[in-house]
Every structure is written in C-alpha cells, then in structure tokens.
Amino acid sequence: MTVTVTQKTWIIIGSAIVVALIYYLQPILTPFLASFILAYLGNPLVDRLERWKLPRTLAVVMVLLVMVLLLGLVLLLLIPMVVREFTALFARLPQAWTWTQMHVLPWLALHLHLHVDLRTFAPTQFADMMKRNFASAGKLASTLGSVSRSGTVVFIFFMNLLLIPVVTFYLLRDWHRLMARIEALLPRVAAPTVTQLARDCDGVLAGFLRGQLLVMACLGITYTLGLSIIGLDSAVAIGVIAGLLSFVPYLGFFTGVGLALLSALLQGQGWLLPVEVLVVFGIGEALESFVFTPNIIGERIGLHPVLVIFAILAGGELFGFAGVLLALPAAAAGTVLVRHAHGRYLQSRLYQDTGNDAS
C-alpha cells in the first residue's frame, strides 16, 4: 500500500478531529463507551445464538437480560457483604487500641527504644479526633447530598443509566451492519491494511479482556479461600476487592495486602496472622504469574503491565472516566500498530541497506 503525502495529511487531520471530539465530548461519552464495550463483549454470544436459528433481535434481548441479571446479582451479593465486613472491621478499632498498648508499644520500647507518650494518644483524645473528623465528613456528606439532589445531576445520572441498555441493544442488533459501513467508508487504497489491523486488534483485545476477567475471578477466589483458611474475619470482602482491582497490574495485590494486614492487626491475635496474610498473597501472586496469566491469557495476546498501567492513567488524565474505558482498547490497538510498524520497518530499505551497495 502506497500512501501519498496528501493522504497522510488527511489521515492526521482525521485522527486529530477524533481525539478532539473525544476530549470535548467526554462528559456525554461515558454511557456510549460503556455500551460499546458491553456490545463488543456480548456480540460473540449473540452471533452464536443467531447460528442456532434464533432471530438476532431475540438473541440480543436474551443476552441483555443475562447481562442485567448477572450485574444485579453481583451488586446485590457484593455490596451488602462488603459493607458488613468493613463495619465489623471498624468496630474492632477500640479492641485494636488495647492490643497495641499491651503488645506493640512495649515491643517498640524494648527493642527499638521508642517510648510513646500514651497521654498524647489517649483513647479519649483519639475519640475526640474521630468525632471531629466524622463531623467534617458529615458536613461534606451534607454538601455532597445537596449537590446530588440537584435536579440536573439526578436527571443526567438516570439518563445515563437508561441510555446504556438502550444503546447496547441497538449496537448489538446492528453490529455487523455498522462494521460493514465503517469498512465501506475507508479509502480503498488503505482498506485492506486497516481491515487486517482491525482484525488483529480484535483478536488481541478480545483475548485479553475475556482472559483478564477469568484471571480476576481466579484471583478473587484464591485470595478469599486463602484468607478464610487462615481465619481472617474480613476474608470475603478483601478477597473480592483484591480480585476486582487486579485488572490493573499490582493494584489488586497491594490493596489487598494493605487491607488484609490492617484487618489482621485489628484482630489482635499476634504476629502470626499478618505473616500468614503475606504468605497467602505471595501464593496468589505466584499463581497469577506462573499459572493463571500464562494459561488463560497467554504471552501472545497479553499486554505488557507497564503498557496497561500507562494507558489507564493517561486515559483517565486526558479524558476522565471515558478515557479509562478507552484505555485498554487503545493499548491493544497500540500494540498491534507497533507490531505492524516493526514488520514494515524490517522490510524497509532503511533497515535492509547494509551500506555496501556500489555507488
């Protein structure tokens, strides 16, 4: 494929317009991007149902109902469980303070010669500090509550909530027609290359997203079972949170370790439980690195952790939550484009010229 200077100029202008539109329209793009991601994930299942002789519209309705039911079930199960676990966790703070006075402070004084003035950290002063913070938090909550009661905010929230299933339905129903129209708009000279790159991006992104969901589930189950076996009271909530956050490399691990160590210390059972927490998360990290990721995602379609972190942070910084939704598709496309450019470079005269040609 040969691209002239004029064609390159138009490609650059078109790309700049797309980026500018995403940037300026980001407040209203979130439900559409969420719908696109849901449609992208659900389209293979709709295609399979269609191959089983179901009308496409009926297949789309069935897939949407399954998505809504699964999401509702997850929220109904997880939210009360997490709230209950963390309520119990913070209820043990007074007991943890007593244990700290009896064990931690004497150990610090004996081994590190650090003497803490208990009058400075007296429980009454701690309680007063907590009351002041809760009073400030109450004012903030009141302010946020008044803002959230604004008619505009409530209207936009419910409009976005209603838009997602509606837009997802139409995208799923007309998915192949939309893809065909986009392909038909491509310049004929660039169509074969762009189509092939799109297929490559689809393969990388589909494998990564579906594989990553399975890895997240496996990690959540591993952390939950491990923390339950060692007797951590908040095992289920911490395991679920660590599994859900593991889509960002190391975020789930460090968040889970921090919460689990805090919970272990608040249980006041000595130093053995925190050590067991570290062992559980060490085993989980080893399983992710050597079992889950290689066998579920695979090296060929796995995105480099640094690329994932950079893409999510850059997307959030540039385009807000819409940028976070776009981060992984952009990272997958970037990986494919880099591979394509690398292949073109290896075939170019610039790379193959040895400098020994006769002048």
Short mmCIF file of C-alpha atoms in Angstrom, two decimals:
data_model
loop_
_atom_site.label_atom_id
_atom_site.label_comp_id
_atom_site.label_asym_id
_atom_site.label_seq_id
_atom_site.Cartn_x
_atom_site.Cartn_y
_atom_site.Cartn_z
CA MET A 1 0.00 0.00 0.00
CA THR A 2 1.39 3.39 -1.02
CA VAL A 3 0.11 6.43 0.84
CA THR A 4 0.76 9.85 -0.69
CA VAL A 5 1.61 12.99 1.26
CA THR A 6 -1.91 14.34 0.75
CA GLN A 7 -3.45 11.11 2.08
CA LYS A 8 -1.16 11.19 5.11
CA THR A 9 -2.25 14.76 5.76
CA TRP A 10 -5.91 13.80 5.68
CA ILE A 11 -5.25 10.83 7.98
CA ILE A 12 -3.53 13.11 10.50
CA ILE A 13 -6.33 15.66 10.30
CA GLY A 14 -8.98 12.97 10.75
CA SER A 15 -7.17 11.47 13.75
CA ALA A 16 -6.82 14.93 15.33
CA ILE A 17 -10.55 15.58 14.86
CA VAL A 18 -11.44 12.26 16.51
CA VAL A 19 -9.18 12.96 19.50
CA ALA A 20 -10.58 16.49 19.86
CA LEU A 21 -14.16 15.20 19.75
CA ILE A 22 -13.40 12.61 22.42
CA TYR A 23 -11.80 15.28 24.60
CA TYR A 24 -14.58 17.86 24.33
CA LEU A 25 -17.47 15.37 24.40
CA GLN A 26 -16.15 13.27 27.28
CA PRO A 27 -18.96 14.27 29.71
CA ILE A 28 -21.56 12.59 27.47
CA LEU A 29 -19.42 9.82 26.00
CA THR A 30 -19.29 7.55 29.06
CA PRO A 31 -22.64 5.74 28.54
CA PHE A 32 -21.89 5.28 24.83
CA LEU A 33 -18.41 3.88 25.50
CA ALA A 34 -19.80 1.60 28.21
CA SER A 35 -22.47 0.42 25.75
CA PHE A 36 -19.85 -0.19 23.06
CA ILE A 37 -17.76 -2.30 25.43
CA LEU A 38 -20.82 -4.32 26.51
CA ALA A 39 -21.85 -4.79 22.89
CA TYR A 40 -18.32 -5.84 21.96
CA LEU A 41 -18.28 -8.43 24.75
CA GLY A 42 -21.79 -9.67 24.03
CA ASN A 43 -21.62 -9.83 20.23
CA PRO A 44 -19.95 -13.29 20.03
CA LEU A 45 -22.72 -14.77 22.19
CA VAL A 46 -25.40 -13.10 20.06
CA ASP A 47 -23.72 -14.49 16.93
CA ARG A 48 -23.72 -17.96 18.44
CA LEU A 49 -27.42 -17.76 19.32
CA GLU A 50 -28.10 -16.50 15.80
CA ARG A 51 -26.30 -19.54 14.38
CA TRP A 52 -28.69 -21.64 16.46
CA LYS A 53 -31.53 -20.22 14.28
CA LEU A 54 -32.70 -17.58 16.78
CA PRO A 55 -33.72 -14.19 15.33
CA ARG A 56 -30.99 -11.67 16.04
CA THR A 57 -33.33 -9.28 17.89
CA LEU A 58 -34.47 -12.07 20.20
CA ALA A 59 -30.85 -13.15 20.75
CA VAL A 60 -29.90 -9.56 21.64
CA VAL A 61 -32.76 -9.31 24.16
CA MET A 62 -31.73 -12.60 25.77
CA VAL A 63 -28.07 -11.56 26.06
CA LEU A 64 -29.01 -8.16 27.51
CA LEU A 65 -31.29 -9.78 30.09
CA VAL A 66 -28.49 -12.14 31.13
CA MET A 67 -26.06 -9.19 31.47
CA VAL A 68 -28.53 -7.17 33.57
CA LEU A 69 -29.38 -10.14 35.79
CA LEU A 70 -25.73 -11.02 36.36
CA LEU A 71 -24.80 -7.41 37.16
CA GLY A 72 -27.76 -7.03 39.51
CA LEU A 73 -26.95 -10.33 41.24
CA VAL A 74 -23.32 -9.34 41.72
CA LEU A 75 -24.28 -5.96 43.17
CA LEU A 76 -26.91 -7.46 45.48
CA LEU A 77 -24.43 -10.01 46.80
CA LEU A 78 -21.26 -7.93 46.98
CA ILE A 79 -22.37 -4.52 48.26
CA PRO A 80 -24.10 -5.73 51.49
CA MET A 81 -21.26 -8.20 52.11
CA VAL A 82 -18.53 -5.58 51.73
CA VAL A 83 -20.42 -3.06 53.89
CA ARG A 84 -20.99 -5.67 56.60
CA GLU A 85 -17.36 -6.82 56.62
CA PHE A 86 -15.92 -3.30 56.85
CA THR A 87 -18.44 -2.27 59.50
CA ALA A 88 -17.23 -5.17 61.64
CA LEU A 89 -13.64 -4.21 60.83
CA PHE A 90 -14.00 -0.65 62.13
CA ALA A 91 -15.99 -1.86 65.14
CA ARG A 92 -12.82 -3.59 66.34
CA LEU A 93 -10.79 -0.36 66.49
CA PRO A 94 -11.12 0.07 70.30
CA GLN A 95 -10.04 -3.55 70.85
CA ALA A 96 -7.09 -2.98 68.49
CA TRP A 97 -6.03 0.08 70.51
CA THR A 98 -5.97 -2.01 73.70
CA TRP A 99 -3.92 -4.71 71.99
CA THR A 100 -1.50 -2.08 70.68
CA GLN A 101 -0.96 -0.74 74.20
CA MET A 102 -0.34 -4.21 75.59
CA HIS A 103 1.88 -5.65 72.86
CA VAL A 104 3.11 -3.20 70.20
CA LEU A 105 4.18 -0.28 72.39
CA PRO A 106 6.11 -2.44 74.90
CA TRP A 107 7.87 -4.20 71.98
CA LEU A 108 8.85 -0.84 70.44
CA ALA A 109 10.18 0.36 73.78
CA LEU A 110 12.15 -2.83 74.45
CA HIS A 111 13.68 -3.47 71.02
CA LEU A 112 13.78 -0.06 69.32
CA HIS A 113 13.87 2.17 72.41
CA LEU A 114 10.89 4.12 71.14
CA HIS A 115 8.77 5.42 74.01
CA VAL A 116 5.31 6.65 73.06
CA ASP A 117 3.54 9.04 75.40
CA LEU A 118 0.20 7.38 75.99
CA ARG A 119 -1.26 10.67 77.11
CA THR A 120 -0.73 12.00 73.59
CA PHE A 121 -2.54 9.04 72.11
CA ALA A 122 -5.07 8.58 74.86
CA PRO A 123 -8.30 6.88 73.80
CA THR A 124 -10.32 9.93 74.79
CA GLN A 125 -8.25 12.18 72.55
CA PHE A 126 -8.47 9.60 69.78
CA ALA A 127 -12.24 9.53 70.19
CA ASP A 128 -12.40 13.33 70.08
CA MET A 129 -10.31 13.35 66.92
CA MET A 130 -12.58 10.75 65.32
CA LYS A 131 -15.64 12.81 66.30
CA ARG A 132 -14.14 15.93 64.72
CA ASN A 133 -13.32 14.02 61.55
CA PHE A 134 -16.75 12.48 61.42
CA ALA A 135 -18.26 15.94 61.91
CA SER A 136 -16.24 17.23 58.97
CA ALA A 137 -17.19 14.17 56.98
CA GLY A 138 -20.81 14.81 57.91
CA LYS A 139 -20.60 18.35 56.57
CA LEU A 140 -19.00 17.05 53.38
CA ALA A 141 -21.65 14.37 53.07
CA SER A 142 -24.33 17.01 53.59
CA THR A 143 -22.79 19.18 50.89
CA LEU A 144 -22.49 16.24 48.51
CA GLY A 145 -26.05 15.25 49.35
CA SER A 146 -27.35 18.70 48.47
CA VAL A 147 -25.43 18.58 45.21
CA SER A 148 -26.70 15.11 44.39
CA ARG A 149 -30.25 16.28 44.98
CA SER A 150 -29.85 18.78 42.22
CA GLY A 151 -32.38 18.05 39.54
CA THR A 152 -29.81 18.27 36.76
CA VAL A 153 -27.42 15.78 38.35
CA VAL A 154 -30.19 13.29 39.11
CA PHE A 155 -31.60 13.68 35.59
CA ILE A 156 -28.20 13.10 33.95
CA PHE A 157 -27.48 10.09 36.16
CA PHE A 158 -30.75 8.35 35.32
CA MET A 159 -30.49 9.29 31.67
CA ASN A 160 -27.05 7.65 31.51
CA LEU A 161 -28.39 4.64 33.38
CA LEU A 162 -31.23 4.27 30.86
CA LEU A 163 -29.05 5.02 27.85
CA ILE A 164 -26.60 2.17 28.44
CA PRO A 165 -29.02 -0.76 27.86
CA VAL A 166 -30.81 1.08 25.03
CA VAL A 167 -27.62 1.94 23.15
CA THR A 168 -26.22 -1.54 23.84
CA PHE A 169 -29.35 -3.09 22.32
CA TYR A 170 -29.07 -1.11 19.09
CA LEU A 171 -25.31 -1.69 18.83
CA LEU A 172 -25.73 -5.43 19.29
CA ARG A 173 -28.60 -5.64 16.85
CA ASP A 174 -26.81 -3.71 14.09
CA TRP A 175 -23.21 -4.66 14.96
CA HIS A 176 -22.24 -6.31 11.67
CA ARG A 177 -24.07 -3.66 9.62
CA LEU A 178 -22.21 -0.88 11.44
CA MET A 179 -18.86 -2.59 10.97
CA ALA A 180 -19.58 -3.05 7.26
CA ARG A 181 -20.48 0.63 6.86
CA ILE A 182 -17.31 1.73 8.65
CA GLU A 183 -15.26 -0.52 6.37
CA ALA A 184 -17.04 0.89 3.32
CA LEU A 185 -16.03 4.44 4.32
CA LEU A 186 -12.32 3.60 4.36
CA PRO A 187 -10.18 4.84 1.47
CA ARG A 188 -9.88 1.95 -0.98
CA VAL A 189 -6.10 2.10 -1.01
CA ALA A 190 -5.97 1.75 2.78
CA ALA A 191 -8.93 -0.58 3.30
CA PRO A 192 -7.07 -3.94 3.20
CA THR A 193 -4.38 -2.83 5.66
CA VAL A 194 -6.83 -1.11 8.04
CA THR A 195 -9.18 -4.11 7.95
CA GLN A 196 -6.36 -6.50 8.77
CA LEU A 197 -5.15 -4.27 11.60
CA ALA A 198 -8.70 -4.09 12.97
CA ARG A 199 -8.94 -7.89 12.94
CA ASP A 200 -5.60 -8.14 14.73
CA CYS A 201 -6.74 -5.58 17.33
CA ASP A 202 -9.97 -7.51 17.80
CA GLY A 203 -8.07 -10.74 18.41
CA VAL A 204 -5.71 -9.15 20.95
CA LEU A 205 -8.39 -7.17 22.77
CA ALA A 206 -10.98 -9.96 22.88
CA GLY A 207 -8.46 -12.46 24.20
CA PHE A 208 -7.12 -10.00 26.76
CA LEU A 209 -10.48 -8.82 28.11
CA ARG A 210 -12.07 -12.25 28.39
CA GLY A 211 -8.90 -13.76 29.77
CA GLN A 212 -8.46 -10.93 32.26
CA LEU A 213 -12.00 -11.42 33.59
CA LEU A 214 -11.19 -15.10 34.23
CA VAL A 215 -7.89 -14.17 35.90
CA MET A 216 -9.71 -11.67 38.15
CA ALA A 217 -12.23 -14.36 39.15
CA CYS A 218 -9.46 -16.89 39.86
CA LEU A 219 -7.52 -14.39 41.97
CA GLY A 220 -10.62 -13.34 43.91
CA ILE A 221 -11.42 -16.98 44.71
CA THR A 222 -7.78 -17.72 45.64
CA TYR A 223 -7.48 -14.73 47.99
CA THR A 224 -10.89 -15.39 49.57
CA LEU A 225 -10.18 -19.08 50.21
CA GLY A 226 -6.66 -18.43 51.48
CA LEU A 227 -7.69 -15.65 53.86
CA SER A 228 -10.65 -17.72 55.10
CA ILE A 229 -8.39 -20.70 55.82
CA ILE A 230 -6.05 -18.63 57.98
CA GLY A 231 -9.03 -17.21 59.89
CA LEU A 232 -9.14 -13.59 58.72
CA ASP A 233 -12.52 -12.12 59.63
CA SER A 234 -12.86 -9.88 56.54
CA ALA A 235 -11.62 -12.55 54.13
CA VAL A 236 -14.52 -12.43 51.66
CA ALA A 237 -14.64 -8.63 51.29
CA ILE A 238 -10.86 -8.27 50.96
CA GLY A 239 -10.58 -11.20 48.53
CA VAL A 240 -13.33 -9.78 46.31
CA ILE A 241 -11.83 -6.28 46.31
CA ALA A 242 -8.33 -7.59 45.53
CA GLY A 243 -9.70 -9.72 42.68
CA LEU A 244 -11.73 -6.88 41.15
CA LEU A 245 -8.81 -4.42 41.28
CA SER A 246 -6.36 -6.89 39.74
CA PHE A 247 -7.24 -5.68 36.22
CA VAL A 248 -4.60 -3.00 36.91
CA PRO A 249 -1.29 -4.83 37.46
CA TYR A 250 -0.27 -4.92 41.15
CA LEU A 251 -3.11 -2.60 42.25
CA GLY A 252 -5.23 -5.51 43.49
CA PHE A 253 -2.21 -7.12 45.14
CA PHE A 254 -1.06 -4.08 47.11
CA THR A 255 -4.61 -3.00 48.01
CA GLY A 256 -5.45 -6.50 49.21
CA VAL A 257 -2.24 -6.80 51.22
CA GLY A 258 -2.79 -3.44 52.88
CA LEU A 259 -6.41 -4.17 53.82
CA ALA A 260 -5.64 -7.72 54.95
CA LEU A 261 -2.71 -6.62 57.14
CA LEU A 262 -4.88 -3.93 58.72
CA SER A 263 -7.62 -6.45 59.41
CA ALA A 264 -5.11 -8.96 60.81
CA LEU A 265 -3.63 -6.39 63.18
CA LEU A 266 -7.08 -5.29 64.33
CA GLN A 267 -7.97 -8.87 65.19
CA GLY A 268 -5.25 -8.72 67.85
CA GLN A 269 -4.01 -12.31 67.52
CA GLY A 270 -0.30 -11.58 67.50
CA TRP A 271 2.20 -11.52 64.64
CA LEU A 272 1.42 -14.93 63.14
CA LEU A 273 -1.74 -13.82 61.31
CA PRO A 274 -0.06 -10.92 59.43
CA VAL A 275 2.71 -13.32 58.35
CA GLU A 276 0.08 -15.78 57.10
CA VAL A 277 -1.58 -12.92 55.18
CA LEU A 278 1.70 -12.22 53.37
CA VAL A 279 2.04 -15.92 52.56
CA VAL A 280 -1.48 -16.05 51.09
CA PHE A 281 -0.89 -13.06 48.85
CA GLY A 282 2.54 -14.37 47.88
CA ILE A 283 0.95 -17.64 46.76
CA GLY A 284 -1.75 -15.69 44.88
CA GLU A 285 0.85 -13.56 43.09
CA ALA A 286 2.85 -16.68 42.15
CA LEU A 287 -0.26 -18.41 40.82
CA GLU A 288 -1.14 -15.32 38.75
CA SER A 289 2.36 -15.08 37.26
CA PHE A 290 3.02 -18.76 36.57
CA VAL A 291 -0.42 -20.39 36.22
CA PHE A 292 -3.37 -18.05 35.62
CA THR A 293 -1.94 -15.46 33.23
CA PRO A 294 0.18 -17.83 31.05
CA ASN A 295 -2.59 -20.42 30.70
CA ILE A 296 -5.64 -18.13 30.45
CA ILE A 297 -4.33 -15.03 28.69
CA GLY A 298 -1.09 -16.28 27.20
CA GLU A 299 2.02 -14.41 26.23
CA ARG A 300 0.99 -13.77 22.63
CA ILE A 301 -2.11 -11.75 23.48
CA GLY A 302 -1.10 -10.43 26.89
CA LEU A 303 -0.49 -6.69 27.13
CA HIS A 304 2.64 -5.64 28.99
CA PRO A 305 1.82 -4.50 32.57
CA VAL A 306 3.63 -1.19 32.07
CA LEU A 307 1.52 -0.51 28.97
CA VAL A 308 -1.69 -1.29 30.86
CA ILE A 309 -0.80 1.00 33.78
CA PHE A 310 0.29 3.85 31.50
CA ALA A 311 -2.78 3.52 29.29
CA ILE A 312 -5.23 3.61 32.21
CA LEU A 313 -3.50 6.55 33.93
CA ALA A 314 -3.09 8.51 30.68
CA GLY A 315 -6.67 7.83 29.61
CA GLY A 316 -8.06 8.93 32.97
CA GLU A 317 -5.90 12.07 33.00
CA LEU A 318 -6.80 13.11 29.45
CA PHE A 319 -10.43 12.07 29.10
CA GLY A 320 -11.71 11.25 32.60
CA PHE A 321 -13.75 8.10 33.10
CA ALA A 322 -14.36 7.88 29.35
CA GLY A 323 -10.59 7.68 28.94
CA VAL A 324 -10.41 4.80 31.42
CA LEU A 325 -12.96 2.92 29.32
CA LEU A 326 -10.92 3.64 26.19
CA ALA A 327 -7.57 2.77 27.77
CA LEU A 328 -7.43 -0.97 27.14
CA PRO A 329 -8.78 -0.81 23.57
CA ALA A 330 -6.22 1.91 22.82
CA ALA A 331 -3.45 -0.16 24.42
CA ALA A 332 -4.41 -3.22 22.37
CA ALA A 333 -4.57 -1.17 19.18
CA GLY A 334 -1.24 0.44 20.03
CA THR A 335 0.38 -2.97 20.49
CA VAL A 336 -0.90 -4.17 17.12
CA LEU A 337 0.17 -0.96 15.38
CA VAL A 338 3.65 -1.19 16.89
CA ARG A 339 3.98 -4.79 15.68
CA HIS A 340 2.80 -3.75 12.22
CA ALA A 341 5.24 -0.82 12.11
CA HIS A 342 8.04 -3.12 13.28
CA GLY A 343 7.29 -5.55 10.47
CA ARG A 344 7.21 -2.77 7.90
CA TYR A 345 10.49 -1.42 9.24
CA LEU A 346 12.18 -4.82 8.92
CA GLN A 347 11.10 -4.92 5.26
CA SER A 348 12.18 -1.35 4.52
CA ARG A 349 15.29 -0.28 2.65
CA LEU A 350 16.32 1.74 5.71
CA TYR A 351 16.73 -1.50 7.71
CA GLN A 352 17.99 -3.78 4.96
CA ASP A 353 20.50 -1.38 3.44
CA THR A 354 23.94 -2.63 4.52
CA GLY A 355 25.80 0.39 3.16
CA ASN A 356 27.88 -1.82 0.85
CA ASP A 357 25.99 -1.03 -2.34
CA ALA A 358 28.17 0.17 -5.19
CA SER A 359 27.93 3.91 -5.71
#
